[in-house]
Amino acid sequence: MGLDLSGMPELKNYLKQLDKIGERIAEKALKAGAEILRAEIERRAPRSTFNKKHLADSIIISEVINGNIDIGPHKDFFYAWFHEFGASTMSANPFVEPAYLAVKDKIQRVMGDVIRKELARL
């Protein structure tokens, strides 16, 4: 007595497609959440009084790599670290962590909305 599983190749193909769709949806949700945090960090970042490119103008979002995304100042603005954490001659004036704490609930809502909207399209 054998087990007849008709449609198994089609099911495997469908599951492979879902995996790709899931990655696309996750990436879209990450980018939506990252944009909210980027805007808030930019809003809170220090600006100098000099007529030049400011730290606030350098906040970037990386590409999604292995399900991770980075948001923060471009590497040319390495001194952002000193603002955030302080230095021996400078007190900390954090702006990244307070930005995250201010918008983390909004980020979660927006990411959830993106995921729900994309899944509803399937």
Short mmCIF file of N, CA, C and O in Angstrom, two decimals, residues 50-95:
data_model
loop_
_atom_site.label_atom_id
_atom_site.label_comp_id
_atom_site.label_asym_id
_atom_site.label_seq_id
_atom_site.Cartn_x
_atom_site.Cartn_y
_atom_site.Cartn_z
N PHE A 50 28.59 76.79 10.81
CA PHE A 50 29.36 77.04 9.59
C PHE A 50 28.54 76.69 8.36
O PHE A 50 27.69 75.81 8.39
N ASN A 51 28.81 77.36 7.28
CA ASN A 51 28.12 77.11 6.02
C ASN A 51 28.82 75.94 5.31
O ASN A 51 29.67 76.14 4.45
N LYS A 52 28.46 74.73 5.72
CA LYS A 52 29.05 73.52 5.15
C LYS A 52 28.05 72.38 5.32
O LYS A 52 26.98 72.57 5.89
N LYS A 53 28.39 71.22 4.83
CA LYS A 53 27.51 70.07 5.00
C LYS A 53 27.51 69.68 6.48
O LYS A 53 28.56 69.55 7.10
N HIS A 54 26.33 69.51 7.02
CA HIS A 54 26.18 69.21 8.44
C HIS A 54 26.06 67.71 8.68
O HIS A 54 25.67 66.95 7.79
N LEU A 55 26.34 67.31 9.89
CA LEU A 55 26.15 65.92 10.31
C LEU A 55 24.72 65.49 10.01
O LEU A 55 24.48 64.39 9.52
N ALA A 56 23.77 66.35 10.27
CA ALA A 56 22.36 66.02 10.04
C ALA A 56 22.08 65.69 8.58
O ALA A 56 21.16 64.94 8.27
N ASP A 57 22.89 66.23 7.67
CA ASP A 57 22.70 65.98 6.24
C ASP A 57 23.34 64.68 5.79
O ASP A 57 23.23 64.31 4.62
N SER A 58 24.00 63.98 6.69
CA SER A 58 24.77 62.78 6.30
C SER A 58 24.13 61.48 6.76
O SER A 58 24.75 60.42 6.64
N ILE A 59 22.93 61.51 7.28
CA ILE A 59 22.29 60.30 7.80
C ILE A 59 21.81 59.46 6.61
O ILE A 59 21.02 59.91 5.80
N ILE A 60 22.32 58.23 6.53
CA ILE A 60 22.03 57.38 5.40
C ILE A 60 21.46 56.03 5.84
O ILE A 60 21.59 55.65 7.01
N ILE A 61 20.87 55.36 4.89
CA ILE A 61 20.33 54.02 5.10
C ILE A 61 21.09 53.07 4.20
O ILE A 61 21.22 53.33 3.00
N SER A 62 21.58 51.99 4.76
CA SER A 62 22.32 51.01 3.96
C SER A 62 21.35 50.14 3.17
O SER A 62 20.13 50.20 3.36
N GLU A 63 21.89 49.33 2.30
CA GLU A 63 21.09 48.30 1.64
C GLU A 63 20.78 47.21 2.67
O GLU A 63 21.48 47.08 3.67
N VAL A 64 19.75 46.44 2.41
CA VAL A 64 19.42 45.32 3.28
C VAL A 64 20.37 44.17 2.94
O VAL A 64 20.45 43.75 1.79
N ILE A 65 21.10 43.72 3.95
CA ILE A 65 22.05 42.62 3.76
C ILE A 65 21.76 41.57 4.83
O ILE A 65 21.84 41.87 6.02
N ASN A 66 21.42 40.38 4.38
CA ASN A 66 21.10 39.27 5.30
C ASN A 66 20.04 39.66 6.32
O ASN A 66 20.13 39.31 7.49
N GLY A 67 19.05 40.41 5.88
CA GLY A 67 17.94 40.79 6.75
C GLY A 67 18.26 41.90 7.72
O GLY A 67 17.49 42.16 8.64
N ASN A 68 19.39 42.59 7.52
CA ASN A 68 19.78 43.70 8.40
C ASN A 68 19.93 44.97 7.60
O ASN A 68 20.29 44.95 6.43
N ILE A 69 19.67 46.08 8.27
CA ILE A 69 19.80 47.39 7.64
C ILE A 69 20.44 48.33 8.66
O ILE A 69 20.14 48.25 9.85
N ASP A 70 21.33 49.19 8.20
CA ASP A 70 21.99 50.15 9.08
C ASP A 70 21.50 51.55 8.75
O ASP A 70 21.33 51.90 7.59
N ILE A 71 21.33 52.35 9.80
CA ILE A 71 20.92 53.74 9.66
C ILE A 71 21.87 54.56 10.50
O ILE A 71 22.06 54.28 11.68
N GLY A 72 22.48 55.57 9.91
CA GLY A 72 23.38 56.41 10.68
C GLY A 72 24.18 57.33 9.79
O GLY A 72 23.99 57.37 8.58
N PRO A 73 25.10 58.07 10.39
CA PRO A 73 25.91 59.02 9.62
C PRO A 73 26.85 58.32 8.65
O PRO A 73 27.33 57.21 8.91
N HIS A 74 27.11 58.97 7.54
CA HIS A 74 28.10 58.50 6.58
C HIS A 74 29.45 58.43 7.29
O HIS A 74 29.72 59.21 8.22
N LYS A 75 30.32 57.55 6.84
CA LYS A 75 31.61 57.35 7.51
C LYS A 75 32.47 58.61 7.56
O LYS A 75 33.32 58.75 8.43
N ASP A 76 32.26 59.55 6.64
CA ASP A 76 33.02 60.80 6.67
C ASP A 76 32.69 61.64 7.90
O ASP A 76 33.44 62.54 8.27
N PHE A 77 31.57 61.34 8.54
CA PHE A 77 31.16 62.08 9.73
C PHE A 77 31.39 61.22 10.97
O PHE A 77 30.53 61.08 11.83
N PHE A 78 32.60 60.69 11.07
CA PHE A 78 32.99 59.81 12.18
C PHE A 78 32.82 60.47 13.53
O PHE A 78 32.62 59.80 14.54
N TYR A 79 32.89 61.78 13.57
CA TYR A 79 32.80 62.50 14.85
C TYR A 79 31.41 62.42 15.48
O TYR A 79 31.22 62.83 16.61
N ALA A 80 30.45 61.87 14.74
CA ALA A 80 29.11 61.67 15.32
C ALA A 80 29.20 60.82 16.58
O ALA A 80 28.43 60.99 17.52
N TRP A 81 30.15 59.89 16.58
CA TRP A 81 30.38 59.02 17.74
C TRP A 81 30.63 59.87 18.99
O TRP A 81 30.11 59.58 20.06
N PHE A 82 31.41 60.93 18.86
CA PHE A 82 31.74 61.78 20.00
C PHE A 82 30.50 62.54 20.50
O PHE A 82 30.34 62.74 21.69
N HIS A 83 29.66 62.96 19.57
CA HIS A 83 28.42 63.61 19.99
C HIS A 83 27.53 62.64 20.77
O HIS A 83 26.96 62.99 21.80
N GLU A 84 27.44 61.42 20.26
CA GLU A 84 26.53 60.44 20.86
C GLU A 84 27.03 59.96 22.23
O GLU A 84 26.26 59.83 23.16
N PHE A 85 28.33 59.70 22.34
CA PHE A 85 28.88 59.07 23.55
C PHE A 85 29.82 59.96 24.36
O PHE A 85 30.19 59.60 25.47
N GLY A 86 30.23 61.09 23.81
CA GLY A 86 31.15 61.96 24.51
C GLY A 86 32.59 61.57 24.27
O GLY A 86 32.89 60.57 23.62
N ALA A 87 33.48 62.38 24.79
CA ALA A 87 34.93 62.13 24.69
C ALA A 87 35.56 62.73 25.94
O ALA A 87 34.87 63.32 26.77
N SER A 88 36.85 62.58 26.06
CA SER A 88 37.52 63.05 27.28
C SER A 88 37.34 64.56 27.49
O SER A 88 37.32 65.03 28.62
N THR A 89 37.21 65.30 26.40
CA THR A 89 37.05 66.75 26.52
C THR A 89 35.66 67.24 26.12
O THR A 89 35.46 68.44 25.96
N MET A 90 34.73 66.30 25.97
CA MET A 90 33.41 66.68 25.47
C MET A 90 32.33 65.81 26.11
O MET A 90 32.46 64.59 26.15
N SER A 91 31.30 66.44 26.59
CA SER A 91 30.18 65.70 27.16
C SER A 91 29.34 65.09 26.04
O SER A 91 29.28 65.63 24.93
N ALA A 92 28.70 63.98 26.34
CA ALA A 92 27.82 63.34 25.36
C ALA A 92 26.61 64.22 25.10
O ALA A 92 26.08 64.87 25.99
N ASN A 93 26.21 64.26 23.86
CA ASN A 93 25.00 64.95 23.44
C ASN A 93 24.25 63.99 22.50
O ASN A 93 24.21 64.20 21.29
N PRO A 94 23.71 62.91 23.07
CA PRO A 94 23.13 61.85 22.23
C PRO A 94 21.95 62.33 21.39
O PRO A 94 21.15 63.16 21.83
N PHE A 95 21.89 61.81 20.18
CA PHE A 95 20.77 62.12 19.29
C PHE A 95 20.24 60.87 18.59
O PHE A 95 19.08 60.82 18.21
#
